[in-house]
Amino acid sequence: MLDNNLFHYTGTTLSCDEVNLEELAGAFGTPLFVTSARSLIASYRAFEQAFEALPHFTCYSVKANYNLSVIRTFAELGCGCDVNSGGELYRALKAGVVPERIIFAGVGKKPEEILYALESGVLMLKAESLSELKAINRIAGELRKKASVAIRINPDVTAETHPYITTGDSKEKFGIDEAELPEVFALFRHLPHVTLTGLDMHIGSQIFEPEYYVAATTKLLAILNASKDMGFAIEYLDIGGGFPVTYDPLKPATPVRNFADRLIPMILPTGVKVIFEPGRFLVANASVLLTKILYKKRNHTGKEFFVVDAGMTELIRPALYQSHHEVQTVTRHEKTIIADVVGPVCESSDFFARHREVGDAEEGELLAVMSSGAYGAVMSSNYNGRLRPAEVMVNGSEVKLVRKRETFEQLVQNELMEELE
Ligand code: LLP
């Protein structure tokens, strides 16, 4: 069972909440991202409930799904945002998130992004290097402001997940090395335009084992103690995101409560306020990517293919991380076949599933690629001249178009060529 999954069969047709997916495809075309607002809300509530006992503040990591309506859904529940660029900050503000609830991260912030964050009045910026700390100080000085800064520490904990999404290891580019901390504290003492307000970490994504959080938090708490002894009043301990979801019902995710059960007793006695930055956990299972079967084919080895109208340009996760996504036929089929579900892009990595048991659907029927809400639409591209798909949000029986399908004109709108002028 996928977590907080509001996609279910009503009779023989797959529905999102109270809306039939076939009707949605008819009204909006395919490929189409369909998001359940109720599922977003249920995931947020589950997260909040798990960490209820700990004074904390949750900042949705908008990189997972930055659609304005998704951000707004969380903002209306009192959730803040973690942003990683000027563009994400722009989106968060546009969606109505108040700056005091936004934290600004990123390993390579440009001066203009630092300026934008400071001018907007975000809660804090995270510094990921000594040079960046100096840059924040300089820009804050030009604005005659004092910047609230958290230091992102690289705790040197290698969380077991896909190697492309582990971030707390000293091999990786993220955060400040512990060995540099004396210099960091010294800088905070004499740079006039920065205040140290937080310690921060993010050890990776889709982490199943609470032990990695425990190991990294232990390090952060020791640094918190040491900084108190040095006279710093640190308000926030930012644990980052990374909490797992179930993509494959045969590999269920560790419940978020198990993480809470380990972390709460460690942190509660310190009295520090915790920030969490869940992305995937809040959105992954709230969306499906709806796609139409264009062609079925079978090769001389007997291998079957469903060629569908969505591909790696809409959901790159299987190609990039070999990640598993369930594929369901929108019309329920008793008879199944073993097939590859592949897209129209000219790359062999353009697949959603390989050698998978799928309902024996006909050409023209619909498939739903499940758990597509996190790092789906946001990682989409125009490769092969493909148009980014439309996105709809369902709430009960209500349906809202929350992103229009791109057009051919939009594909070339920023290009300059004499004959076009
Ligand atoms: N905070 C920071 C500083 C991050 O870098 C990230 C994710 C998060 C929070 C949210 O992590 P989450 O709770 O979603 O695991 N594209 C990859 C995932 C990349 C994650 C990048 N950073 C994927 O599709 O699996």
CSV table of C-alpha atoms and ligand atoms in Angstrom, one decimal:
chain,number,residue,atom,x,y,z
A,1,MET,CA,0.0,0.0,0.0
A,2,LEU,CA,1.4,3.4,-0.9
A,3,ASP,CA,1.2,6.0,1.9
A,4,ASN,CA,-1.8,8.4,2.0
A,5,ASN,CA,-2.8,7.2,-1.4
A,6,LEU,CA,-6.1,8.6,-2.6
A,7,PHE,CA,-6.0,6.8,-5.9
A,8,HIS,CA,-8.3,3.8,-5.9
A,9,TYR,CA,-10.6,1.8,-8.2
A,10,THR,CA,-14.2,2.9,-8.3
A,11,GLY,CA,-15.8,-0.1,-10.0
A,12,THR,CA,-13.3,-0.9,-12.8
A,13,THR,CA,-11.8,2.6,-13.2
A,14,LEU,CA,-9.0,4.2,-11.3
A,15,SER,CA,-10.1,7.4,-9.5
A,16,CYS,CA,-8.3,10.2,-7.7
A,17,ASP,CA,-10.4,10.9,-4.6
A,18,GLU,CA,-13.9,11.3,-6.1
A,19,VAL,CA,-12.8,11.9,-9.7
A,20,ASN,CA,-12.5,9.4,-12.4
A,21,LEU,CA,-9.1,9.5,-14.1
A,22,GLU,CA,-10.6,8.7,-17.5
A,23,GLU,CA,-12.7,11.9,-17.3
A,24,LEU,CA,-9.6,13.9,-16.4
A,25,ALA,CA,-7.7,12.6,-19.4
A,26,GLY,CA,-10.7,13.4,-21.6
A,27,ALA,CA,-10.9,16.9,-20.3
A,28,PHE,CA,-7.2,17.9,-20.1
A,29,GLY,CA,-5.4,15.4,-22.4
A,30,THR,CA,-2.3,13.4,-21.6
A,31,PRO,CA,0.4,13.3,-20.3
A,32,LEU,CA,-1.2,14.8,-17.2
A,33,PHE,CA,0.0,15.1,-13.6
A,34,VAL,CA,-3.0,14.6,-11.3
A,35,THR,CA,-2.5,15.6,-7.6
A,36,SER,CA,-4.8,14.9,-4.7
A,37,ALA,CA,-5.0,17.9,-2.4
A,38,ARG,CA,-6.4,15.7,0.4
A,39,SER,CA,-3.4,13.4,0.1
A,40,LEU,CA,-1.0,16.4,0.5
A,41,ILE,CA,-2.9,17.5,3.6
A,42,ALA,CA,-3.0,13.9,5.0
A,43,SER,CA,0.8,13.6,4.6
A,44,TYR,CA,1.4,17.0,6.2
A,45,ARG,CA,-0.8,16.0,9.2
A,46,ALA,CA,0.9,12.7,9.5
A,47,PHE,CA,4.3,14.4,9.7
A,48,GLU,CA,3.1,17.0,12.2
A,49,GLN,CA,1.5,14.4,14.4
A,50,ALA,CA,4.7,12.3,14.5
A,51,PHE,CA,6.8,15.2,15.7
A,52,GLU,CA,4.0,16.8,17.8
A,53,ALA,CA,5.9,16.4,21.1
A,54,LEU,CA,8.9,18.5,19.8
A,55,PRO,CA,8.8,22.3,19.5
A,56,HIS,CA,9.3,22.5,15.7
A,57,PHE,CA,8.6,24.3,12.5
A,58,THR,CA,8.1,22.4,9.2
A,59,CYS,CA,9.4,24.0,6.0
A,60,TYR,CA,8.2,22.1,3.0
A,61,SER,CA,11.1,21.7,0.6
A,62,VAL,CA,9.6,23.1,-2.5
A,63,LYS,CA,12.2,21.6,-4.9
A,64,ALA,CA,10.1,18.3,-4.6
A,65,ASN,CA,7.1,19.9,-6.3
A,66,TYR,CA,7.1,23.7,-6.8
A,67,ASN,CA,3.7,24.1,-8.3
A,68,LEU,CA,2.2,27.2,-6.8
A,69,SER,CA,-1.0,25.5,-5.8
A,70,VAL,CA,1.0,22.7,-4.0
A,71,ILE,CA,3.0,25.3,-2.1
A,72,ARG,CA,-0.2,27.2,-1.2
A,73,THR,CA,-1.9,24.1,0.0
A,74,PHE,CA,0.9,23.6,2.6
A,75,ALA,CA,1.1,27.4,3.4
A,76,GLU,CA,-2.6,27.4,4.3
A,77,LEU,CA,-1.9,24.7,6.9
A,78,GLY,CA,0.8,26.9,8.5
A,79,CYS,CA,3.8,25.2,6.9
A,80,GLY,CA,6.8,27.2,5.9
A,81,CYS,CA,9.2,26.6,2.9
A,82,ASP,CA,12.7,25.6,2.3
A,83,VAL,CA,13.9,27.2,-1.0
A,84,ASN,CA,17.1,26.5,-2.9
A,85,SER,CA,17.3,29.3,-5.4
A,86,GLY,CA,16.0,32.8,-6.3
A,87,GLY,CA,13.5,31.1,-8.5
A,88,GLU,CA,12.1,28.9,-5.7
A,89,LEU,CA,12.0,31.9,-3.4
A,90,TYR,CA,10.0,33.8,-6.1
A,91,ARG,CA,7.6,30.9,-6.3
A,92,ALA,CA,7.2,30.6,-2.5
A,93,LEU,CA,6.4,34.3,-2.2
A,94,LYS,CA,4.1,34.2,-5.2
A,95,ALA,CA,2.2,31.3,-3.6
A,96,GLY,CA,1.6,33.5,-0.5
A,97,VAL,CA,4.2,32.1,1.9
A,98,VAL,CA,5.3,34.8,4.4
A,99,PRO,CA,9.0,35.5,4.3
A,100,GLU,CA,9.3,34.9,8.0
A,101,ARG,CA,8.5,31.3,7.2
A,102,ILE,CA,11.0,30.8,4.4
A,103,ILE,CA,14.6,29.5,4.8
A,104,PHE,CA,17.0,29.8,2.0
A,105,ALA,CA,19.5,27.0,1.3
A,106,GLY,CA,21.8,26.1,-1.6
A,107,VAL,CA,25.5,25.2,-2.0
A,108,GLY,CA,26.1,28.0,-4.6
A,109,LYS,CA,24.0,31.1,-4.0
A,110,LYS,CA,24.8,33.9,-6.3
A,111,PRO,CA,25.2,37.4,-4.8
A,112,GLU,CA,21.9,38.5,-6.4
A,113,GLU,CA,20.2,35.6,-4.8
A,114,ILE,CA,21.6,36.5,-1.4
A,115,LEU,CA,20.4,40.1,-2.0
A,116,TYR,CA,17.0,38.9,-3.0
A,117,ALA,CA,16.7,36.7,0.1
A,118,LEU,CA,17.8,39.5,2.4
A,119,GLU,CA,15.6,42.1,0.8
A,120,SER,CA,12.6,39.7,1.1
A,121,GLY,CA,13.3,39.3,4.8
A,122,VAL,CA,13.5,35.5,4.9
A,123,LEU,CA,13.8,33.8,8.3
A,124,MET,CA,17.4,32.6,7.7
A,125,LEU,CA,20.0,31.8,5.0
A,126,LYS,CA,22.2,28.8,5.3
A,127,ALA,CA,25.9,29.2,4.8
A,128,GLU,CA,27.6,26.3,3.1
A,129,SER,CA,31.2,27.7,3.1
A,130,LEU,CA,33.4,30.3,4.8
A,131,SER,CA,33.4,32.3,1.6
A,132,GLU,CA,29.7,32.3,1.4
A,133,LEU,CA,29.4,33.5,5.0
A,134,LYS,CA,31.6,36.4,4.1
A,135,ALA,CA,29.5,37.2,1.0
A,136,ILE,CA,26.3,37.2,3.1
A,137,ASN,CA,28.0,39.5,5.6
A,138,ARG,CA,29.1,41.9,2.8
A,139,ILE,CA,25.7,42.0,1.1
A,140,ALA,CA,23.9,42.4,4.4
A,141,GLY,CA,26.2,45.3,5.2
A,142,GLU,CA,25.4,47.0,1.9
A,143,LEU,CA,21.7,46.8,2.9
A,144,ARG,CA,22.5,47.9,6.4
A,145,LYS,CA,21.0,44.7,7.7
A,146,LYS,CA,22.0,42.0,10.0
A,147,ALA,CA,21.5,38.6,8.4
A,148,SER,CA,20.2,35.6,10.3
A,149,VAL,CA,22.4,32.7,9.3
A,150,ALA,CA,22.5,29.0,9.9
A,151,ILE,CA,25.5,27.0,9.2
A,152,ARG,CA,25.0,23.8,7.2
A,153,ILE,CA,27.3,21.2,8.6
A,154,ASN,CA,28.5,18.2,6.7
A,155,PRO,CA,28.2,15.6,9.5
A,156,ASP,CA,30.2,13.0,7.5
A,157,VAL,CA,27.4,10.4,7.8
A,158,THR,CA,26.9,8.2,4.7
A,159,ALA,CA,23.2,7.5,4.6
A,160,GLU,CA,22.4,4.4,2.6
A,161,THR,CA,20.3,5.5,-0.3
A,162,HIS,CA,20.9,6.0,-4.0
A,163,PRO,CA,24.5,7.5,-4.4
A,164,TYR,CA,23.1,10.5,-6.3
A,165,ILE,CA,21.0,11.6,-3.3
A,166,THR,CA,23.3,11.1,-0.3
A,167,THR,CA,24.5,14.5,0.9
A,168,GLY,CA,26.0,14.2,4.4
A,169,ASP,CA,29.2,12.4,3.4
A,170,SER,CA,32.5,14.2,3.4
A,171,LYS,CA,33.0,13.2,-0.3
A,172,GLU,CA,30.1,15.4,-1.2
A,173,LYS,CA,30.1,19.1,-1.9
A,174,PHE,CA,27.5,20.0,0.7
A,175,GLY,CA,28.0,21.9,3.9
A,176,ILE,CA,30.9,23.0,6.0
A,177,ASP,CA,33.4,20.5,7.3
A,178,GLU,CA,33.5,20.1,11.1
A,179,ALA,CA,37.2,20.8,11.0
A,180,GLU,CA,36.4,24.3,9.8
A,181,LEU,CA,34.0,25.2,12.6
A,182,PRO,CA,36.5,27.0,14.8
A,183,GLU,CA,37.1,29.4,11.9
A,184,VAL,CA,33.4,29.7,11.3
A,185,PHE,CA,32.7,30.6,14.9
A,186,ALA,CA,35.6,33.1,14.9
A,187,LEU,CA,34.1,34.7,11.8
A,188,PHE,CA,30.7,35.1,13.4
A,189,ARG,CA,32.4,36.9,16.3
A,190,HIS,CA,33.9,39.6,14.2
A,191,LEU,CA,31.7,39.9,11.1
A,192,PRO,CA,29.2,42.7,12.0
A,193,HIS,CA,26.4,41.8,9.6
A,194,VAL,CA,25.7,38.1,10.4
A,195,THR,CA,24.1,36.5,13.4
A,196,LEU,CA,24.4,32.8,14.0
A,197,THR,CA,20.9,31.5,14.6
A,198,GLY,CA,20.9,27.9,13.5
A,199,LEU,CA,22.8,24.7,12.9
A,200,ASP,CA,21.7,22.7,9.9
A,201,MET,CA,22.2,19.4,8.2
A,202,HIS,CA,20.6,17.4,5.4
A,203,ILE,CA,22.0,14.0,5.0
A,204,GLY,CA,20.2,12.8,1.9
A,205,SER,CA,16.9,11.7,0.5
A,206,GLN,CA,14.7,8.6,0.8
A,207,ILE,CA,16.5,7.4,3.9
A,208,PHE,CA,15.0,4.3,5.4
A,209,GLU,CA,17.2,4.0,8.5
A,210,PRO,CA,16.6,6.3,11.5
A,211,GLU,CA,20.1,5.5,12.7
A,212,TYR,CA,21.7,7.9,10.2
A,213,TYR,CA,19.7,10.8,11.6
A,214,VAL,CA,20.6,9.7,15.1
A,215,ALA,CA,24.3,9.7,14.2
A,216,ALA,CA,24.2,13.1,12.5
A,217,THR,CA,22.0,14.7,15.1
A,218,THR,CA,24.4,13.5,17.8
A,219,LYS,CA,27.1,15.5,16.1
A,220,LEU,CA,25.0,18.6,15.7
A,221,LEU,CA,23.9,18.5,19.4
A,222,ALA,CA,27.6,18.3,20.4
A,223,ILE,CA,28.3,21.4,18.2
A,224,LEU,CA,25.2,23.1,19.7
A,225,ASN,CA,26.7,22.5,23.2
A,226,ALA,CA,30.1,23.7,22.2
A,227,SER,CA,28.6,26.9,20.6
A,228,LYS,CA,26.6,27.6,23.8
A,229,ASP,CA,29.9,27.4,25.8
A,230,MET,CA,31.3,29.9,23.4
A,231,GLY,CA,28.4,32.3,24.1
A,232,PHE,CA,26.3,31.8,20.9
A,233,ALA,CA,22.6,31.7,21.4
A,234,ILE,CA,21.4,29.2,18.8
A,235,GLU,CA,17.7,29.2,18.3
A,236,TYR,CA,17.2,26.5,15.6
A,237,LEU,CA,18.4,23.0,14.9
A,238,ASP,CA,17.6,22.1,11.3
A,239,ILE,CA,17.5,18.4,10.7
A,240,GLY,CA,16.8,18.7,6.9
A,241,GLY,CA,14.5,16.4,4.9
A,242,GLY,CA,15.0,12.9,3.5
A,243,PHE,CA,12.1,11.0,5.2
A,244,PRO,CA,11.1,8.1,3.0
A,245,VAL,CA,8.0,7.1,1.2
A,246,THR,CA,6.8,3.8,-0.2
A,247,TYR,CA,7.3,3.5,-4.0
A,248,ASP,CA,7.1,-0.2,-4.1
A,249,PRO,CA,4.5,-1.9,-1.8
A,250,LEU,CA,7.0,-4.8,-1.5
A,251,LYS,CA,9.5,-2.3,0.1
A,252,PRO,CA,7.4,-0.3,2.5
A,253,ALA,CA,9.0,2.9,3.9
A,254,THR,CA,9.9,3.1,7.6
A,255,PRO,CA,7.1,5.0,9.2
A,256,VAL,CA,8.0,8.6,10.1
A,257,ARG,CA,7.0,7.9,13.7
A,258,ASN,CA,10.1,5.6,13.9
A,259,PHE,CA,12.3,8.6,13.1
A,260,ALA,CA,10.4,10.7,15.6
A,261,ASP,CA,10.7,8.1,18.3
A,262,ARG,CA,14.4,8.2,18.0
A,263,LEU,CA,14.9,11.9,17.5
A,264,ILE,CA,12.5,13.4,20.0
A,265,PRO,CA,14.1,12.1,23.2
A,266,MET,CA,17.5,13.3,22.0
A,267,ILE,CA,16.5,16.8,21.1
A,268,LEU,CA,13.7,17.7,23.6
A,269,PRO,CA,15.9,18.2,26.6
A,270,THR,CA,18.0,20.8,24.8
A,271,GLY,CA,15.0,23.2,24.4
A,272,VAL,CA,16.2,24.1,20.9
A,273,LYS,CA,13.5,24.7,18.2
A,274,VAL,CA,13.7,22.2,15.4
A,275,ILE,CA,13.2,22.8,11.7
A,276,PHE,CA,12.3,20.0,9.4
A,277,GLU,CA,12.5,20.2,5.6
A,278,PRO,CA,10.5,17.3,4.2
A,279,GLY,CA,9.9,17.3,0.5
A,280,ARG,CA,9.3,13.9,-0.9
A,281,PHE,CA,7.4,12.7,2.2
A,282,LEU,CA,4.7,15.4,1.7
A,283,VAL,CA,4.1,15.1,-2.0
A,284,ALA,CA,5.4,11.8,-3.6
A,285,ASN,CA,2.3,9.7,-3.3
A,286,ALA,CA,-0.2,12.6,-3.8
A,287,SER,CA,0.3,12.5,-7.6
A,288,VAL,CA,0.2,10.2,-10.6
A,289,LEU,CA,1.4,10.8,-14.1
A,290,LEU,CA,-1.4,9.9,-16.4
A,291,THR,CA,-0.3,8.7,-19.8
A,292,LYS,CA,-1.9,7.1,-22.9
A,293,ILE,CA,-0.8,3.9,-24.5
A,294,LEU,CA,0.1,4.8,-28.0
A,295,TYR,CA,1.3,1.5,-29.3
A,296,LYS,CA,1.8,-2.1,-28.1
A,297,LYS,CA,4.5,-4.1,-29.7
A,298,ARG,CA,6.2,-7.4,-29.3
A,299,ASN,CA,9.7,-8.3,-30.6
A,300,HIS,CA,11.0,-11.7,-31.9
A,301,THR,CA,12.1,-12.7,-28.4
A,302,GLY,CA,8.5,-12.4,-27.3
A,303,LYS,CA,9.2,-9.2,-25.3
A,304,GLU,CA,6.2,-6.9,-25.0
A,305,PHE,CA,6.3,-3.1,-24.9
A,306,PHE,CA,3.7,-0.5,-24.1
A,307,VAL,CA,4.8,2.7,-25.8
A,308,VAL,CA,3.2,5.6,-23.9
A,309,ASP,CA,2.9,9.3,-24.5
A,310,ALA,CA,4.9,10.3,-21.4
A,311,GLY,CA,8.6,9.6,-20.9
A,312,MET,CA,11.7,10.6,-19.1
A,313,THR,CA,11.1,14.2,-20.0
A,314,GLU,CA,8.1,14.2,-17.6
A,315,LEU,CA,9.5,11.7,-15.0
A,316,ILE,CA,13.2,11.1,-15.1
A,317,ARG,CA,13.5,9.2,-11.8
A,318,PRO,CA,13.6,5.7,-13.4
A,319,ALA,CA,16.2,6.8,-15.9
A,320,LEU,CA,18.3,8.7,-13.4
A,321,TYR,CA,18.1,6.7,-10.2
A,322,GLN,CA,16.7,3.3,-11.5
A,323,SER,CA,13.8,4.1,-9.2
A,324,HIS,CA,10.7,2.0,-9.0
A,325,HIS,CA,7.3,3.4,-9.8
A,326,GLU,CA,4.1,1.3,-9.8
A,327,VAL,CA,2.3,1.3,-13.1
A,328,GLN,CA,-1.5,0.7,-13.0
A,329,THR,CA,-4.0,0.5,-15.8
A,330,VAL,CA,-6.7,3.0,-15.4
A,331,THR,CA,-9.3,0.4,-16.4
A,332,ARG,CA,-8.8,-2.6,-14.2
A,333,HIS,CA,-7.8,-5.8,-16.1
A,334,GLU,CA,-7.9,-9.3,-14.7
A,335,LYS,CA,-5.5,-10.6,-17.4
A,336,THR,CA,-2.0,-9.3,-17.1
A,337,ILE,CA,1.2,-9.4,-19.3
A,338,ILE,CA,4.9,-8.9,-18.6
A,339,ALA,CA,6.0,-5.8,-20.4
A,340,ASP,CA,8.3,-2.8,-20.5
A,341,VAL,CA,6.5,0.5,-20.2
A,342,VAL,CA,8.5,3.0,-22.3
A,343,GLY,CA,8.3,6.5,-23.5
A,344,PRO,CA,8.7,8.2,-26.9
A,345,VAL,CA,12.1,9.8,-26.2
A,346,CYS,CA,15.1,8.6,-28.2
A,347,GLU,CA,17.0,7.2,-25.3
A,348,SER,CA,17.1,3.6,-24.0
A,349,SER,CA,16.8,4.9,-20.5
A,350,ASP,CA,13.4,6.3,-21.4
A,351,PHE,CA,11.3,3.8,-19.5
A,352,PHE,CA,8.9,3.7,-16.5
A,353,ALA,CA,9.0,0.0,-15.8
A,354,ARG,CA,10.9,-3.0,-17.1
A,355,HIS,CA,9.8,-6.6,-17.2
A,356,ARG,CA,6.7,-5.6,-15.1
A,357,GLU,CA,3.4,-7.3,-14.7
A,358,VAL,CA,0.8,-4.9,-16.1
A,359,GLY,CA,-2.9,-5.2,-17.0
A,360,ASP,CA,-3.3,-6.4,-20.5
A,361,ALA,CA,-4.6,-3.0,-21.7
A,362,GLU,CA,-5.3,-2.0,-25.4
A,363,GLU,CA,-3.8,0.8,-27.4
A,364,GLY,CA,-5.6,4.1,-26.5
A,365,GLU,CA,-6.1,3.1,-22.9
A,366,LEU,CA,-4.6,5.0,-20.0
A,367,LEU,CA,-1.8,4.0,-17.5
A,368,ALA,CA,-1.1,5.8,-14.2
A,369,VAL,CA,2.5,6.0,-13.2
A,370,MET,CA,2.2,6.2,-9.4
A,371,SER,CA,4.1,8.2,-6.8
A,372,SER,CA,5.0,10.9,-9.3
A,373,GLY,CA,4.4,13.9,-7.0
A,374,ALA,CA,8.0,14.4,-5.8
A,375,TYR,CA,10.8,15.3,-8.3
A,376,GLY,CA,8.5,14.6,-11.2
A,377,ALA,CA,7.1,17.8,-12.9
A,378,VAL,CA,9.9,19.8,-11.4
A,379,MET,CA,12.6,17.8,-13.2
A,380,SER,CA,10.8,17.8,-16.5
A,381,SER,CA,12.4,19.1,-19.6
A,382,ASN,CA,11.9,20.1,-23.2
A,383,TYR,CA,14.3,17.5,-24.5
A,384,ASN,CA,13.3,16.1,-27.9
A,385,GLY,CA,11.1,19.2,-28.3
A,386,ARG,CA,8.6,17.9,-25.7
A,387,LEU,CA,6.0,20.1,-24.1
A,388,ARG,CA,5.8,20.1,-20.3
A,389,PRO,CA,2.4,18.5,-19.4
A,390,ALA,CA,-0.6,20.1,-17.7
A,391,GLU,CA,-1.2,19.6,-14.0
A,392,VAL,CA,-4.5,19.3,-12.2
A,393,MET,CA,-5.4,19.3,-8.6
A,394,VAL,CA,-8.3,17.3,-7.2
A,395,ASN,CA,-10.1,18.0,-4.0
A,396,GLY,CA,-13.0,15.6,-3.3
A,397,SER,CA,-15.1,16.0,-6.5
A,398,GLU,CA,-13.5,19.4,-7.4
A,399,VAL,CA,-10.9,19.6,-10.2
A,400,LYS,CA,-8.6,22.6,-10.8
A,401,LEU,CA,-6.2,23.1,-13.7
A,402,VAL,CA,-3.1,24.2,-11.8
A,403,ARG,CA,-0.6,24.3,-14.7
A,404,LYS,CA,-1.5,24.6,-18.4
A,405,ARG,CA,0.2,22.4,-21.0
A,406,GLU,CA,3.0,24.1,-22.7
A,407,THR,CA,2.6,25.1,-26.3
A,408,PHE,CA,4.9,25.0,-29.4
A,409,GLU,CA,5.2,28.8,-29.2
A,410,GLN,CA,6.5,28.6,-25.7
A,411,LEU,CA,9.1,26.2,-26.8
A,412,VAL,CA,10.8,28.9,-28.9
A,413,GLN,CA,9.7,32.1,-27.1
A,414,ASN,CA,13.1,33.0,-25.7
A,415,GLU,CA,15.0,32.3,-28.9
A,416,LEU,CA,16.2,35.1,-31.1
A,417,MET,CA,16.7,34.7,-34.9
A,418,GLU,CA,16.6,37.6,-37.3
A,419,GLU,CA,13.8,36.2,-39.5
A,420,LEU,CA,11.6,36.0,-36.4
A,421,GLU,CA,12.0,39.7,-35.5
B,1,LLP,N1,16.6,20.0,2.3
B,1,LLP,C1,17.6,20.1,1.5
B,1,LLP,C2,18.8,21.0,1.8
B,1,LLP,C3,17.7,19.3,0.3
B,1,LLP,O1,18.7,19.3,-0.5
B,1,LLP,C4,16.6,18.4,0.0
B,1,LLP,C5,16.6,17.6,-1.2
B,1,LLP,C6,15.5,18.4,0.9
B,1,LLP,C7,15.5,19.2,2.1
B,1,LLP,C8,14.3,17.5,0.7
B,1,LLP,O2,14.6,16.2,0.7
B,1,LLP,P1,13.4,15.1,0.7
B,1,LLP,O3,12.6,15.3,2.0
B,1,LLP,O4,12.6,15.4,-0.5
B,1,LLP,O5,14.1,13.8,0.6
B,1,LLP,N2,15.7,14.2,-7.3
B,1,LLP,C9,16.0,13.2,-6.3
B,1,LLP,C10,16.0,13.8,-4.9
B,1,LLP,C11,16.9,14.9,-4.7
B,1,LLP,C12,16.8,15.5,-3.3
B,1,LLP,C13,17.6,16.8,-3.2
B,1,LLP,N3,17.5,17.5,-2.0
B,1,LLP,C14,14.9,12.1,-6.4
B,1,LLP,O6,14.1,12.2,-7.3
B,1,LLP,O7,15.0,11.1,-5.7
